[in-house]
């Protein structure tokens, strides 16, 4: 949850500043890992109830970050549209995982 902004990228920071030494976009790497993690959670059926509960809490916090970040200003035009589309994609994936756990999103 604390690394959430590595997935969507910090507001107003040029993409070239979020690249590693090899020139790979760190936000893209983190984004791929996030969606892989969400897919694994959605398909994981053998989780203990305690682990599911903790995962649902963390996912609810991430969903809340998606909603609150979507309301922030500071961007315009194409950058804003791309950011909002990514936030919606992340939010929808989180909702699917929580529904597969038998829960919902608590914002």
Coordinates of C-alpha atoms in Angstrom, one line a residue:
X1 CA 0.0 0.0 0.0
X2 CA 2.8 2.4 0.8
X3 CA 4.3 1.9 -2.7
X4 CA 1.1 2.6 -4.4
X5 CA 2.4 5.8 -6.1
X6 CA 5.2 3.8 -7.8
X7 CA 2.4 2.0 -9.7
X8 CA 0.5 5.1 -10.9
X9 CA 3.5 7.5 -10.9
X10 CA 3.8 10.6 -8.9
X11 CA 1.7 13.6 -10.0
X12 CA 3.7 16.1 -12.0
X13 CA 7.0 14.1 -12.2
X14 CA 8.4 13.4 -15.7
X15 CA 8.5 9.8 -16.6
X16 CA 12.2 10.0 -17.3
X17 CA 12.8 10.5 -13.5
X18 CA 11.2 7.2 -12.7
X19 CA 13.5 5.1 -14.8
X20 CA 16.3 2.9 -13.4
X21 CA 19.9 2.8 -14.6
X22 CA 19.0 0.6 -17.6
X23 CA 16.3 3.1 -18.7
X24 CA 13.4 0.9 -17.8
X25 CA 10.3 2.7 -16.5
X26 CA 9.9 1.8 -12.8
X27 CA 6.2 2.6 -12.7
X28 CA 5.6 0.2 -15.6
X29 CA 7.5 -2.6 -13.8
X30 CA 5.5 -2.0 -10.6
X31 CA 2.3 -1.8 -12.5
X32 CA 2.9 -5.2 -14.1
X33 CA 3.7 -6.7 -10.7
X34 CA 0.6 -5.2 -9.1
X35 CA -1.7 -6.7 -11.7
X36 CA 0.1 -10.1 -11.4
X37 CA -0.4 -9.9 -7.6
X38 CA -4.1 -9.1 -8.0
X39 CA -4.6 -11.9 -10.5
X40 CA -2.9 -14.3 -8.1
X41 CA -5.0 -13.2 -5.2
X42 CA -8.2 -13.5 -7.3
X43 CA -7.3 -17.1 -8.3
X44 CA -5.9 -18.1 -4.9
X45 CA -8.5 -20.3 -3.2
X46 CA -6.5 -21.9 -0.4
X47 CA -5.9 -18.8 1.7
X48 CA -6.6 -18.7 5.4
X49 CA -9.4 -16.5 6.6
X50 CA -6.9 -14.3 8.5
X51 CA -4.8 -13.8 5.4
X52 CA -8.0 -13.0 3.4
X53 CA -9.0 -10.5 6.0
X54 CA -5.6 -8.8 5.9
X55 CA -5.6 -8.7 2.1
X56 CA -9.1 -7.3 2.0
X57 CA -8.1 -4.5 4.4
X58 CA -5.0 -3.6 2.3
X59 CA -7.0 -3.8 -1.0
X60 CA -9.7 -1.5 0.5
X61 CA -7.0 1.0 1.4
X62 CA -5.6 0.8 -2.2
X63 CA -9.1 1.3 -3.6
X64 CA -9.5 4.4 -1.4
X65 CA -6.2 5.7 -2.7
X66 CA -7.5 5.2 -6.2
X67 CA -10.7 7.2 -5.5
X68 CA -8.9 10.0 -3.7
X69 CA -6.2 10.3 -6.3
X70 CA -8.7 10.5 -9.1
X71 CA -10.1 13.6 -7.4
X72 CA -6.8 15.4 -7.3
X73 CA -5.9 18.1 -9.8
X74 CA -2.6 19.1 -11.1
X75 CA -2.8 17.4 -14.5
X76 CA -4.5 18.3 -17.7
X77 CA -5.3 16.9 -21.1
X78 CA -3.9 13.5 -22.1
X79 CA -1.9 12.9 -18.9
X80 CA -5.1 13.3 -16.8
X81 CA -7.1 10.9 -19.0
X82 CA -4.3 8.3 -18.9
X83 CA -4.0 8.6 -15.1
X84 CA -7.7 8.3 -14.6
X85 CA -8.0 5.3 -16.9
X86 CA -5.2 3.6 -15.0
X87 CA -6.8 4.4 -11.6
X88 CA -10.1 3.0 -12.9
X89 CA -8.3 -0.2 -14.1
X90 CA -6.6 -0.7 -10.8
X91 CA -9.8 0.0 -8.8
X92 CA -11.8 -2.5 -11.0
X93 CA -9.1 -5.2 -10.5
X94 CA -9.2 -4.6 -6.7
X95 CA -13.0 -4.9 -6.7
X96 CA -12.8 -8.2 -8.6
X97 CA -10.4 -9.6 -6.0
X98 CA -12.5 -8.5 -3.1
X99 CA -15.6 -9.9 -4.6
X100 CA -13.8 -13.2 -5.2
X101 CA -13.0 -13.2 -1.5
X102 CA -16.7 -12.8 -0.7
X103 CA -16.3 -9.1 0.4
X104 CA -16.8 -5.7 -1.0
X105 CA -15.0 -2.4 -1.0
X106 CA -15.3 -0.3 2.1
X107 CA -14.3 3.3 1.2

